[in-house]
CSV table of C-alpha atoms and ligand atoms in Angstrom, one decimal:
chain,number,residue,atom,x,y,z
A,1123,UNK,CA,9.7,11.3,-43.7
A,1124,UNK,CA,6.3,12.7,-44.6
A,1125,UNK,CA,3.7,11.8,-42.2
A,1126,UNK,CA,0.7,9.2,-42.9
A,1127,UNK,CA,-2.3,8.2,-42.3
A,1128,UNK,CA,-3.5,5.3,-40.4
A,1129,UNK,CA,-3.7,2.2,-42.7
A,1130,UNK,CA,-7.9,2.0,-44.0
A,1131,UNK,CA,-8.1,5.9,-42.8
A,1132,UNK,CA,-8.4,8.3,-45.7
A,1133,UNK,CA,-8.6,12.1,-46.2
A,1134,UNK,CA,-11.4,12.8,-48.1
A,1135,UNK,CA,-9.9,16.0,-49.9
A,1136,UNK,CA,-11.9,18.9,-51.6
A,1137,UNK,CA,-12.2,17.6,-54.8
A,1138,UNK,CA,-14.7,14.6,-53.5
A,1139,UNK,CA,-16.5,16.8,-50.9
A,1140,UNK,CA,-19.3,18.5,-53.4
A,1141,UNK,CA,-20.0,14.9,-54.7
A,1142,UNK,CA,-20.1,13.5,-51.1
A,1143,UNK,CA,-22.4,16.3,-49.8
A,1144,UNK,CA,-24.6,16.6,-52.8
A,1145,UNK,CA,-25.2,12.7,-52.0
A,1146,UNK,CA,-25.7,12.9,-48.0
A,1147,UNK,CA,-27.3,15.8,-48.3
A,1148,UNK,CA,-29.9,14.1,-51.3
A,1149,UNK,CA,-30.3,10.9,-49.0
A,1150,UNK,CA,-31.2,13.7,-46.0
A,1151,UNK,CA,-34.1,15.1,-47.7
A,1152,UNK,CA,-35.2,11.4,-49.2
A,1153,UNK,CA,-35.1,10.1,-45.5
A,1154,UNK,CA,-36.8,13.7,-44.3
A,1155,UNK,CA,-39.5,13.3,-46.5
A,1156,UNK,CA,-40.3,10.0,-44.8
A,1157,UNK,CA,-40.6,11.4,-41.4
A,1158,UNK,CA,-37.2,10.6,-39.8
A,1159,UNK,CA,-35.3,13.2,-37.7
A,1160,UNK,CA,-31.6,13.8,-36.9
A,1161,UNK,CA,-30.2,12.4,-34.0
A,1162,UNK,CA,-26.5,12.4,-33.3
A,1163,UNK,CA,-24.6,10.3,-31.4
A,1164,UNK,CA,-21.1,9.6,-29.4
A,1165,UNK,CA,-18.3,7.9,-31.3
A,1166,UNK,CA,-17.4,6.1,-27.9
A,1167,UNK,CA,-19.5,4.1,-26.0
A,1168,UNK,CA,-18.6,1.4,-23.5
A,1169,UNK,CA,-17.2,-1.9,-24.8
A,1170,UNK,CA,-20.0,-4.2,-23.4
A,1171,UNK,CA,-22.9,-2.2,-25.1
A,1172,UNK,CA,-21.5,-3.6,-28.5
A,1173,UNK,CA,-20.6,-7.1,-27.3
A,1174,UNK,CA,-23.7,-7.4,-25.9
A,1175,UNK,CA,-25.7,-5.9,-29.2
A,1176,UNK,CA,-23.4,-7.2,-31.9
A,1177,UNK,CA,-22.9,-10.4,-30.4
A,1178,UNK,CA,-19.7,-11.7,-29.1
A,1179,UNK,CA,-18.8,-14.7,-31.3
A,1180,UNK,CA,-19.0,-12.0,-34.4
A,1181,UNK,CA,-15.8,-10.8,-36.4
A,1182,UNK,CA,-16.8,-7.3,-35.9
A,1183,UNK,CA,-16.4,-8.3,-31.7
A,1184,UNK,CA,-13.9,-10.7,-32.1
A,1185,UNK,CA,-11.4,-9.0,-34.5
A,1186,UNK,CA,-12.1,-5.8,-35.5
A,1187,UNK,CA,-13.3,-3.5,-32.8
A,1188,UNK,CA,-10.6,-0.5,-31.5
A,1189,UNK,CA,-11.0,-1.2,-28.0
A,1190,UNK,CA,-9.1,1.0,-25.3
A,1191,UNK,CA,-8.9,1.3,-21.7
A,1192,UNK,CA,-9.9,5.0,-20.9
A,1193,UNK,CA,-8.0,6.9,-18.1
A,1194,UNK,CA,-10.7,5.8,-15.8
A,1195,UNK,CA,-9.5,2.1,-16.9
A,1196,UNK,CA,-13.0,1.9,-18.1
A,1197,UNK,CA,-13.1,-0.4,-21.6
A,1198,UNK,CA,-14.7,1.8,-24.3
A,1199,UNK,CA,-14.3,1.1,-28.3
A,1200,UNK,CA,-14.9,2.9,-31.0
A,1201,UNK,CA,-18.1,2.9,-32.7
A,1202,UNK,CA,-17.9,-0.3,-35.0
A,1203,UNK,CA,-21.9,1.1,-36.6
A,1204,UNK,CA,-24.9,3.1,-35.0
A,1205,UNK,CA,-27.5,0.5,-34.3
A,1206,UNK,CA,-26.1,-0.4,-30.8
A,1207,UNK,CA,-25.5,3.5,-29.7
A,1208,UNK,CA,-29.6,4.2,-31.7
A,1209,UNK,CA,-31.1,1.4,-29.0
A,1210,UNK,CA,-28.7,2.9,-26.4
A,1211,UNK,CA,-29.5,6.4,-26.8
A,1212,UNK,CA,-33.4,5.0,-27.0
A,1213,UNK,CA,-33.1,3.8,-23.9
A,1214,UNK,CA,-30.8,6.7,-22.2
A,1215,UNK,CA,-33.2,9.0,-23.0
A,1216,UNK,CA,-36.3,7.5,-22.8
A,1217,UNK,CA,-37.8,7.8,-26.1
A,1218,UNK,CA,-38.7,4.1,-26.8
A,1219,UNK,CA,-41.6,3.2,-24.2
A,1220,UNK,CA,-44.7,3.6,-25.8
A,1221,UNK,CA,-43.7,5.5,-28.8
A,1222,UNK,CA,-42.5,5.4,-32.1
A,1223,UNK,CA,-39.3,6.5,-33.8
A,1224,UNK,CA,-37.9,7.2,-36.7
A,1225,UNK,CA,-34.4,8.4,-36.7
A,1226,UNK,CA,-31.3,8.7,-39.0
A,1227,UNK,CA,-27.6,9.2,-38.0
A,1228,UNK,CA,-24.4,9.6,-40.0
A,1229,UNK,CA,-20.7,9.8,-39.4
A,1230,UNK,CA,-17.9,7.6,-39.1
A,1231,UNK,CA,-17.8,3.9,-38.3
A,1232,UNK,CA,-14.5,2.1,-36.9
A,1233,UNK,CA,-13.5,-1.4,-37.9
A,1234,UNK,CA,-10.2,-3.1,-38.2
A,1235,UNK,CA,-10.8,-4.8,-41.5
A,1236,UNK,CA,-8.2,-5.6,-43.9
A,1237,UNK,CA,-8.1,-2.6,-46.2
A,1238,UNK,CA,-9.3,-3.0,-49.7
A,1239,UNK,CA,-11.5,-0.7,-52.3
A,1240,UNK,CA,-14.3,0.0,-50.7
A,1241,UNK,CA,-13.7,-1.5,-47.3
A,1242,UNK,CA,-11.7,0.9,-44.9
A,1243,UNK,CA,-11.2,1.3,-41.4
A,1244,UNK,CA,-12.7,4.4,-40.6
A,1245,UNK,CA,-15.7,4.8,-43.3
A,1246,UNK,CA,-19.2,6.8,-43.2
A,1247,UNK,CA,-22.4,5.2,-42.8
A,1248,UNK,CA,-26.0,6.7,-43.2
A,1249,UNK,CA,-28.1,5.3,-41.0
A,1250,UNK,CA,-31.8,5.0,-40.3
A,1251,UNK,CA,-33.6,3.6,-37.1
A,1252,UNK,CA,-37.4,2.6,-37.5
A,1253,UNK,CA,-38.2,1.5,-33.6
A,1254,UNK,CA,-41.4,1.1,-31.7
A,1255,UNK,CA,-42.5,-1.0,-35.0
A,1256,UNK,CA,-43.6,-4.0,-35.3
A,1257,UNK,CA,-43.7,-3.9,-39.1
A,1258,UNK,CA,-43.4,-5.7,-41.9
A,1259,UNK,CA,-44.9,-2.3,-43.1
A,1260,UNK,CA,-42.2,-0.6,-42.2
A,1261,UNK,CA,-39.6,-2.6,-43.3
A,1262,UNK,CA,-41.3,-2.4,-46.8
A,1263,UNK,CA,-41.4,1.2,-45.9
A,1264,UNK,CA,-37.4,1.5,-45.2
A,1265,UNK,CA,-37.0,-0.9,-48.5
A,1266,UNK,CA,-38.8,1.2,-50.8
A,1267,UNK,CA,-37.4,4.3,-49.5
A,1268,UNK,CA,-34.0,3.0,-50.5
A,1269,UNK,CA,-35.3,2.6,-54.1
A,1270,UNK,CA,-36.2,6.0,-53.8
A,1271,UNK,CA,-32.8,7.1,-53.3
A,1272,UNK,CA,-31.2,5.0,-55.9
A,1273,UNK,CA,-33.6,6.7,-58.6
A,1274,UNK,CA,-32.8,10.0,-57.2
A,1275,UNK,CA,-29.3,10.0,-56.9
A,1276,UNK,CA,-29.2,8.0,-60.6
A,1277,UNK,CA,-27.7,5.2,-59.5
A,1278,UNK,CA,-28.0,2.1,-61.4
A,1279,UNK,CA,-27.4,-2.1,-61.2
A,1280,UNK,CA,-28.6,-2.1,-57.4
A,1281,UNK,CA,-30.0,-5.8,-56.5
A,1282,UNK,CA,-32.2,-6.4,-53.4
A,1283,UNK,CA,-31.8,-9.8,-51.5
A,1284,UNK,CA,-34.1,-10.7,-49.0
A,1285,UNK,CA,-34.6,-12.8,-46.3
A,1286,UNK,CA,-36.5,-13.7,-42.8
A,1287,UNK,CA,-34.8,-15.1,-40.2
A,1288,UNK,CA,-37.2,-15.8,-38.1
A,1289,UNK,CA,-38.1,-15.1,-34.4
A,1290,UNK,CA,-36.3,-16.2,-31.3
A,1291,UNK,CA,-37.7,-19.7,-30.6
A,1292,UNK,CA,-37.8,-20.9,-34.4
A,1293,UNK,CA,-34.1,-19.8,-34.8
A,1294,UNK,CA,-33.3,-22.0,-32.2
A,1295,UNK,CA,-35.1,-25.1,-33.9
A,1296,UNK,CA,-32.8,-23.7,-36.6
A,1297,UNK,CA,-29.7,-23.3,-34.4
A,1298,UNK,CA,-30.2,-27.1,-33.8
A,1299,UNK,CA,-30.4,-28.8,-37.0
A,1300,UNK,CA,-27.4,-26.5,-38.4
A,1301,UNK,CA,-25.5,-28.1,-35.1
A,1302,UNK,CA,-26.7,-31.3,-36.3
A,1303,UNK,CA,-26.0,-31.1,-40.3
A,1304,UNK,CA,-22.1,-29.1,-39.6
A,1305,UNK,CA,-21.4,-31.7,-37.4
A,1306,UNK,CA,-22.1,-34.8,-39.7
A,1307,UNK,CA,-19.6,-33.0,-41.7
A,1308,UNK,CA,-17.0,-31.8,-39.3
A,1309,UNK,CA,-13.9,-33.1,-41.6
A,1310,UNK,CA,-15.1,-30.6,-44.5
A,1311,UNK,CA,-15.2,-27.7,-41.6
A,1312,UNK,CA,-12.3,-24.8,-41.4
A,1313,UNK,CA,-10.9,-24.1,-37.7
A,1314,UNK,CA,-12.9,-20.7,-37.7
A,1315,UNK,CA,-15.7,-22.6,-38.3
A,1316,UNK,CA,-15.1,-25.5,-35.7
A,1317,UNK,CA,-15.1,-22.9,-33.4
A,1318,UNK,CA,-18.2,-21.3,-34.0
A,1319,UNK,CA,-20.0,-24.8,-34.2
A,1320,UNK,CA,-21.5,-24.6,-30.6
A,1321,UNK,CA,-21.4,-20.7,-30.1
A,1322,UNK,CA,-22.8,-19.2,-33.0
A,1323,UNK,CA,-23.4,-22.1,-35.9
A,1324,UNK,CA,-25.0,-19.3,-38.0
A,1325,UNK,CA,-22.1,-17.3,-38.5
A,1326,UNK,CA,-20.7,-20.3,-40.3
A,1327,UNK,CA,-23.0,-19.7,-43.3
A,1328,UNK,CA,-21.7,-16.2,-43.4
A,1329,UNK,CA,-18.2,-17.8,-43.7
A,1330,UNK,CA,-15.9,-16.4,-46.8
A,1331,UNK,CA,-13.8,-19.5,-47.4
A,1332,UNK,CA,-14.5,-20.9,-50.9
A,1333,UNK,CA,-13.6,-24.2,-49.5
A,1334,UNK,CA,-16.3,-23.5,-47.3
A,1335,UNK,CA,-19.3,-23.2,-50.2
A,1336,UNK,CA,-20.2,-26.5,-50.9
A,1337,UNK,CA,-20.8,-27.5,-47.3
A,1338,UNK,CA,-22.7,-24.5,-46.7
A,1339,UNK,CA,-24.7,-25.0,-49.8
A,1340,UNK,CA,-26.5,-28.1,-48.8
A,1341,UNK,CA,-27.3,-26.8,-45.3
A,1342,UNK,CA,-30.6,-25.9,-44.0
A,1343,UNK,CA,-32.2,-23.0,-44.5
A,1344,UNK,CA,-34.0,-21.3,-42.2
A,1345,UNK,CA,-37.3,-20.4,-44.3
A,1346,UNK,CA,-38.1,-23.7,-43.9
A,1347,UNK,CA,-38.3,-23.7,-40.3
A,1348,UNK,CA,-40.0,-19.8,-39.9
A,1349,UNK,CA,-42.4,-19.4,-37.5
A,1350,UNK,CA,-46.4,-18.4,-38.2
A,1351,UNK,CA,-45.9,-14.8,-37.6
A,1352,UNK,CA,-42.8,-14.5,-39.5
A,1353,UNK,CA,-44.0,-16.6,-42.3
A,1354,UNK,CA,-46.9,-14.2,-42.3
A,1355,UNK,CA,-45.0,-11.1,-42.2
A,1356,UNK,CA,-42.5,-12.2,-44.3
A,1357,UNK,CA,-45.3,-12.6,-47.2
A,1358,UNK,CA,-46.7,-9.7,-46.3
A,1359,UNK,CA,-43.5,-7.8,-47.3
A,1360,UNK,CA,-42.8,-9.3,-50.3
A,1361,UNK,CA,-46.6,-8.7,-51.4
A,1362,UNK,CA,-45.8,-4.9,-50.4
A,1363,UNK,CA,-42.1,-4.6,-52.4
A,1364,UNK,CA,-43.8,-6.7,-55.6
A,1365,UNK,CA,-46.7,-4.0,-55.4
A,1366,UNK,CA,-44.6,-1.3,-55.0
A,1367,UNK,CA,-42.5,-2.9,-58.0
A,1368,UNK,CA,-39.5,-3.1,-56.4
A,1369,UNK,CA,-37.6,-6.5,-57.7
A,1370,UNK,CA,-36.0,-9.0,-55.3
A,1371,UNK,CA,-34.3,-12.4,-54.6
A,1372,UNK,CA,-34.7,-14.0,-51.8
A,1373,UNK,CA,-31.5,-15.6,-50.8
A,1374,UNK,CA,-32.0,-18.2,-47.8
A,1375,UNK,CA,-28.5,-17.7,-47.2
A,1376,UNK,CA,-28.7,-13.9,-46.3
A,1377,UNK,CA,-27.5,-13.6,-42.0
A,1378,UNK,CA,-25.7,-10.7,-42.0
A,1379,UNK,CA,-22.7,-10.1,-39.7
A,1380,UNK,CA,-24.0,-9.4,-37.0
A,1381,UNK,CA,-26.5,-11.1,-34.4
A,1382,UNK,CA,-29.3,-8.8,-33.3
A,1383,UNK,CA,-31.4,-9.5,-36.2
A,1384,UNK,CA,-34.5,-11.3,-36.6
A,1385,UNK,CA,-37.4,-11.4,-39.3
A,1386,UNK,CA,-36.8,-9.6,-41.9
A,1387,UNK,CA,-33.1,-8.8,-43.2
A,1388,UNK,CA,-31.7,-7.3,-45.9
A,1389,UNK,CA,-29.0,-6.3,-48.8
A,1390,UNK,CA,-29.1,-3.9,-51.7
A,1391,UNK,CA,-25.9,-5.2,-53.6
A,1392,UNK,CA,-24.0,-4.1,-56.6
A,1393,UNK,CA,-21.6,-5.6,-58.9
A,1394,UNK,CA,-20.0,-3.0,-60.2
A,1395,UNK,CA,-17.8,-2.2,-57.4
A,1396,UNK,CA,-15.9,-5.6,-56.7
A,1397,UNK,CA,-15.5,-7.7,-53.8
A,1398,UNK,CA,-17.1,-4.9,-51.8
A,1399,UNK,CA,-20.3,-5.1,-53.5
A,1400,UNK,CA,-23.3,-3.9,-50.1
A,1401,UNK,CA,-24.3,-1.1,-50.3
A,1402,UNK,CA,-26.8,-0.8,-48.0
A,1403,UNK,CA,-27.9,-3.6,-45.3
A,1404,UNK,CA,-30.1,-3.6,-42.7
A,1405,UNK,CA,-33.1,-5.7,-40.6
A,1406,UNK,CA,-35.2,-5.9,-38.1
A,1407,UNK,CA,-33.6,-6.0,-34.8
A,1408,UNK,CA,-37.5,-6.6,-32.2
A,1409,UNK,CA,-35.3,-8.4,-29.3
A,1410,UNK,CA,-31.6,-6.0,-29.2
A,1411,UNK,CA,-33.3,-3.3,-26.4
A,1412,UNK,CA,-34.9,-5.5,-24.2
A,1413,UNK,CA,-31.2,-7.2,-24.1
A,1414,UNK,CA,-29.9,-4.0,-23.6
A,1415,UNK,CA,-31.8,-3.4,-20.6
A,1416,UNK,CA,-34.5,-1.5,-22.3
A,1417,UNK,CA,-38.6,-2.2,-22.6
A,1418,UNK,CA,-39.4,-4.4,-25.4
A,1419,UNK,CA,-39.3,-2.4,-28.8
A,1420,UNK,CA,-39.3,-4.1,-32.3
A,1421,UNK,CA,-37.4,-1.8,-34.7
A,1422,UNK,CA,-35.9,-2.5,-38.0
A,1423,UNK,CA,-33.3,-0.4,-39.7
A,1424,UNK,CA,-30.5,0.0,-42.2
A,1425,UNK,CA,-27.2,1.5,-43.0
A,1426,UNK,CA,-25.4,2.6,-46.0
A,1427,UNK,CA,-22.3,2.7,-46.9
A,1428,UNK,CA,-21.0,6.3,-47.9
A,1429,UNK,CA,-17.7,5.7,-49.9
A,1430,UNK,CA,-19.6,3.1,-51.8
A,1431,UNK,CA,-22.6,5.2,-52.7
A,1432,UNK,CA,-19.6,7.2,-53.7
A,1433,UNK,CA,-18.1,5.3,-56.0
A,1434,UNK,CA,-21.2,3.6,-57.5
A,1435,UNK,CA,-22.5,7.4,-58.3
A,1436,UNK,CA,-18.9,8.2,-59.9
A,1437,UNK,CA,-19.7,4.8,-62.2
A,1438,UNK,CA,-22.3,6.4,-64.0
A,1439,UNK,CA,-22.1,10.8,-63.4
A,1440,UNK,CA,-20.0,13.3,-63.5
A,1441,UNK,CA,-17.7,14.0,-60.0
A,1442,UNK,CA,-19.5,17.5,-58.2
A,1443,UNK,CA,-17.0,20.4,-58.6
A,1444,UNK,CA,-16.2,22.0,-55.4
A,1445,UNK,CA,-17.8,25.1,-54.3
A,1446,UNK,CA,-15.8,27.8,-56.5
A,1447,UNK,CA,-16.0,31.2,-56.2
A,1448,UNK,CA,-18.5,33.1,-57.9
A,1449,UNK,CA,-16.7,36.6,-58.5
A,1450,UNK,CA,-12.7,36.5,-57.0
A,1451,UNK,CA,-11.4,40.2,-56.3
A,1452,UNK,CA,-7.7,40.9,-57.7
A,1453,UNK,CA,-6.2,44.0,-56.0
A,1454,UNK,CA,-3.1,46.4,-56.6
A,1455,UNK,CA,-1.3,48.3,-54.1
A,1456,UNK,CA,-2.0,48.7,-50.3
A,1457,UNK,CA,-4.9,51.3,-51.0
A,1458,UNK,CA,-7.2,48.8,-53.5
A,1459,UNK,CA,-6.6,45.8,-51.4
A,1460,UNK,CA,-8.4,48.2,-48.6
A,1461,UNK,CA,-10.9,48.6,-51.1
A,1462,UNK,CA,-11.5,45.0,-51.9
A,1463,UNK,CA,-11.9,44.2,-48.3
A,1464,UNK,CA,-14.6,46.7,-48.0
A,1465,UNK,CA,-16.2,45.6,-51.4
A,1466,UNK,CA,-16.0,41.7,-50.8
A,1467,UNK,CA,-17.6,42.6,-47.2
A,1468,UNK,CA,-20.0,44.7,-48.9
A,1469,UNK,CA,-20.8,41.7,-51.5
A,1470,UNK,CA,-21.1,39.4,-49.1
A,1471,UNK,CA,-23.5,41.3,-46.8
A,1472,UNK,CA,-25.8,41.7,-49.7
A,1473,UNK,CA,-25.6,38.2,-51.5
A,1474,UNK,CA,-25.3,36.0,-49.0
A,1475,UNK,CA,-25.6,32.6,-50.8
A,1476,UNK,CA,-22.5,33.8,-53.5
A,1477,UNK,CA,-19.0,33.3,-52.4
A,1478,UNK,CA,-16.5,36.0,-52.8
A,1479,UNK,CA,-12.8,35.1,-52.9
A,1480,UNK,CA,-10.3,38.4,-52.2
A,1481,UNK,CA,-7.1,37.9,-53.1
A,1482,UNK,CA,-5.0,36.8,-50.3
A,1483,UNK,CA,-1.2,37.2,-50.1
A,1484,UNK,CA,-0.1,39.6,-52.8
A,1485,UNK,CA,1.2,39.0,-56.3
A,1486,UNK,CA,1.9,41.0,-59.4
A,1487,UNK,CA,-1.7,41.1,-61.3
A,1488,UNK,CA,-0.9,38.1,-63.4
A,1489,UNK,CA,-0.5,35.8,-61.1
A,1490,UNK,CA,-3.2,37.1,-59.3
A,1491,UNK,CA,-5.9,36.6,-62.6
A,1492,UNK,CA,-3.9,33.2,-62.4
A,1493,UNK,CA,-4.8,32.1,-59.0
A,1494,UNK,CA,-8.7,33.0,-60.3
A,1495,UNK,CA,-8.6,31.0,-63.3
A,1496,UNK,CA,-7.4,28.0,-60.9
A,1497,UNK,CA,-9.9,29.1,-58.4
A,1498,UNK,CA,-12.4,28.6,-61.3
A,1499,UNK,CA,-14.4,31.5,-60.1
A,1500,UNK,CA,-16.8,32.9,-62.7
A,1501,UNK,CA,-16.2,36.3,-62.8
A,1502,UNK,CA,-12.6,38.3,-61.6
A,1503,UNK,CA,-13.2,42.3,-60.2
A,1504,UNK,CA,-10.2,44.0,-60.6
A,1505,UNK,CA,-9.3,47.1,-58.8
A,1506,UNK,CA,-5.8,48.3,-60.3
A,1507,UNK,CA,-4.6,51.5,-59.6
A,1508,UNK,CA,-5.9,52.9,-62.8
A,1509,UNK,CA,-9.6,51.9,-61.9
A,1510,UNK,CA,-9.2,53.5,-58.5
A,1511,UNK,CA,-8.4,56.9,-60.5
A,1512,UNK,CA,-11.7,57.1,-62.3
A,1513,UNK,CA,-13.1,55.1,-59.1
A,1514,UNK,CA,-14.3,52.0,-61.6
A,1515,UNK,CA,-13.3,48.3,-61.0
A,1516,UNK,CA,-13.3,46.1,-64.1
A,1517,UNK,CA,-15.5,43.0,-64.2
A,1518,UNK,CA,-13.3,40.3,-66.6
A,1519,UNK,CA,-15.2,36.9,-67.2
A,1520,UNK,CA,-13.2,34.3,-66.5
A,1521,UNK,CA,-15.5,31.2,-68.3
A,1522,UNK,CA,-15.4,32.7,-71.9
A,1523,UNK,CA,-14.0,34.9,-74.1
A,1524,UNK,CA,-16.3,37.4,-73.6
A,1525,UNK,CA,-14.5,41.5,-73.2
A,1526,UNK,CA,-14.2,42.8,-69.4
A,1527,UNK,CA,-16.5,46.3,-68.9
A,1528,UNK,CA,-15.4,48.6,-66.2
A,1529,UNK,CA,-18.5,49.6,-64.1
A,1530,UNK,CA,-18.4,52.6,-61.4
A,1531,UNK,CA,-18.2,51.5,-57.7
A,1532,UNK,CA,-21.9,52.5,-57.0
A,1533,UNK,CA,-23.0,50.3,-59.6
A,1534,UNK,CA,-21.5,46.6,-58.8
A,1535,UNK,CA,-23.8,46.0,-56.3
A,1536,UNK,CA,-27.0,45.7,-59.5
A,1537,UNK,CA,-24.3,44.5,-61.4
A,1538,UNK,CA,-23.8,41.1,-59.3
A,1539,UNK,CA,-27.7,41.7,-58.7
A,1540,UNK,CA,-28.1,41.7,-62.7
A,1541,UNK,CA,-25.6,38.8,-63.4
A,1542,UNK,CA,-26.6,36.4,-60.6
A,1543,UNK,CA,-30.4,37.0,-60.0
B,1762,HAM,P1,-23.2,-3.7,-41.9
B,1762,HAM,O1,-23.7,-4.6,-43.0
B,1762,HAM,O2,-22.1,-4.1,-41.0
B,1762,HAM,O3,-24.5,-3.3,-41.1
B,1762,HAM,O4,-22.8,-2.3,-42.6
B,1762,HAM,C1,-23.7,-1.5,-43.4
B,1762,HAM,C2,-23.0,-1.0,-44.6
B,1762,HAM,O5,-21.9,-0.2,-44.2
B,1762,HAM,C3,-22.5,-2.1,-45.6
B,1762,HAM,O6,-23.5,-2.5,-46.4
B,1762,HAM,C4,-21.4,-1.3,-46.3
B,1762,HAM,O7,-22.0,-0.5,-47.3
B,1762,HAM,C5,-20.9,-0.4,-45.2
B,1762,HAM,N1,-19.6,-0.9,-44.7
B,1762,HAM,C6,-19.5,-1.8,-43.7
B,1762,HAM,N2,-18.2,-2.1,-43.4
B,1762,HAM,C7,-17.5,-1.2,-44.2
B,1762,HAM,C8,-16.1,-1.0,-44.3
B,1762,HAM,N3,-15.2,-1.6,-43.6
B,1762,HAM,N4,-15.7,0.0,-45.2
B,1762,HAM,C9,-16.6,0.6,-46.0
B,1762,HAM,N5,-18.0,0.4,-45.9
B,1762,HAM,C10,-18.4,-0.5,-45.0
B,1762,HAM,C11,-24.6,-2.4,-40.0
B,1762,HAM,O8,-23.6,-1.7,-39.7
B,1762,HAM,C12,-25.9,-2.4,-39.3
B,1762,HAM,N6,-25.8,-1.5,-38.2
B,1762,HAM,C13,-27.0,-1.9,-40.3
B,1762,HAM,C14,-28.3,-1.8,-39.6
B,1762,HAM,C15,-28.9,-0.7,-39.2
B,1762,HAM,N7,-29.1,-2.8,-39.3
B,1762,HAM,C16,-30.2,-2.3,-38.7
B,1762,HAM,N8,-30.1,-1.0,-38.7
């Protein structure tokens, strides 16, 4: 039996990689140019920092975190996103009293989710953390930066929904009257539902059940109970995306999953990918490290989803070949392969950002030139027992029909120099 991987928990093999780095590595510099620096965090963190951020009457709490007792019989879980561990490592270190922050993180997120296309178990996020904020500024900011990236990174038929969820007290107002409205219509409720009804009646307008829609349709929406300061701020961002020309919808229905937000949240959605359309979600989060033990800081952030940026990019461009080879050295006999060590070392040494592939494991010279061609190097430098006679290698293009030349050992050197700049 071969062995598997975990159900939702993919190898991403070479032939993605170049199109997932040339992507992270594109949102990097976008982010960078914004001022946000690198932080990295722990995969594990204890179980109760999540409860406590994510909220514990959430599906990512209730259902889907991989929670473990430790040796210690500690309860720790796998990171289910970075938001949580960003306010935790805020506080840890000290670097949210009195300051500001801009931070990004990425690496791999952990959720037990029914595997479908685009929604695995272990995925990648890129993440970025504005906190010590108050915004809306920056959540226009973090917004418009996204556009940027789209544009960049060609990627076409993103959507932005928006909407402000208030602050603490008027969500409560809100809380009430959802409490209220779901309960005059308990019959037309769904068990999962019922049971969020006194717990968390906000989660219930996340709910996926199509019975659910009509129901959830007619309920209140919280814009209509905002606050002055959100109201304010909440104009004031759409003021800065409409200057900055970035189109929107505002959809009152917009929660999100998970409960630390307040104000301003946020979607960019595609429909080209299915069911699994978010690609990039975020908010504003003022109240999650004062919960967490922390000083007040209002922050707002976002994360995006790598395997979808992935596949949206691979809608409309070409996949990113691997890395190949630029020259691969074909060798014959014990003496030449002695040589090609030396010459790929030598190679290397002087062009350091060209890769050199020497033949590894023998083979008669045709199935060495073979392994190039599938290597897709560029160029092939053969040293055959002939060459090493009148001490000359051949240089054999491997990209077109062009005729190899033999050139003298002295002379490869400015003959890579010549070829590759
Ligand atoms: P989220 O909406 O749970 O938010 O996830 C953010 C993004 O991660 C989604 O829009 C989606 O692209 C991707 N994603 C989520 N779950 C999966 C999955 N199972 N498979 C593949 N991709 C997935 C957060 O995680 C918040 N921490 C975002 C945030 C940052 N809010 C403030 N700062």
């Amino acid at each position: 039996m071969k062995p598997k991987t975990i159900r939702g928990m993919n190898d991403l093999l070479p032939d993605v990689i170049g199109t997932w780095r040339y992507l992270e590595q594109n949102v990097m510099k976008i982010v960078e140019s914004y001022g946000f620096n690198e932080i990295r965090l722990p995969l594990l963190e204890r179980t109760e920092l999540f409860k406590r951020s994510i909220g514990a009457d959430t599906d990512i709490v209730e259902k889907e975190m991989y929670t473990f007792k430790d040796r210690n019989d500690e309860s720790i879980t796998l990171r289910p996103e970075a938001t949580a561990s960003m306010v935790r490592a805020g506080i840890t270190n000290g670097l949210l009293h009195n300051q500001q922050q801009k931070l990004w993180t990425m690496g791999p997120m952990f959720r037990y989710e029914k595997p479908q296309k685009g929604r695995y178990r272990q995925f990648y996020q890129f993440n970025v953390e504005a906190m010590g904020y108050k915004g809306p500024d920056v959540d226009a900011e973090l917004i418009i930066m996204c556009a940027r990236i789209w544009k960049t990174l060609n990627l076409k038929n993103l959507r932005l929904e928006i909407n402000s969820l208030g602050n603490q007290e008027s969500r409560a107002i809100y809380r009430d009257q959802l409490i209220t409205y779901f309960s005059e219509h308990k019959s037309k409720l769904d068990q999962n539902s019922l049971d969020r009804l006194r717990s968390n009646p906000l989660r219930i307008l996340d709910s996926k059940n199509p019975e659910m829609v009509s129901i959830i349709k007619e309920a209140p929406v919280m814009l209509n109970y905002l606050d002055d300061e959100s109201e304010k701020d909440f104009n004031m961002l759409k003021h800065l995306l409409d200057n900055a020309g970035i189109k929107y919808t505002v959809n009152p229905r917009l929660v999100r999953g998970l409960d630390y937000y307040n104000k301003t949240v946020f979607e960019w959605i595609t429909e080209d990918l299915g069911a699994q359309g978010a690609v990039c979600s975020g908010g504003r989060y003022d109240g999650l490290a004062e919960k967490l033990g922390g000083r007040s800081t209002p922050a707002v952030g976002w994360a995006m989803g790598i395997e979808r940026l992935v596949s949206l990019y691979e809608i409309s461009n070409e996949r990113i070949a691997i890395a190949a080879p630029h020259i691969y050295i074909v060798t014959d006999g014990d003496i030449a392969l002695q040589k090609g060590f030396d010459l790929a070392e030598e190679l290397r040494e002087n062009f350091p950002t060209l890769r050199f592939k020497l033949n590894m494991g023998g083979g008669s010279f045709k199935s060495q030139l073979k392994r190039a061609d599938k290597s897709q190097a560029i160029y092939a430098i053969i040293i055959g027992q002939e060459e090493m006679e009148d001490n000359r290698v051949a240089l054999k293009p491997l990209r077109n029909n062009e005729d190899q030349v033999k050139i003298s050992f002295e002379n490869i050197l400015s003959e890579v120099k010549k070829i590759f700049g």
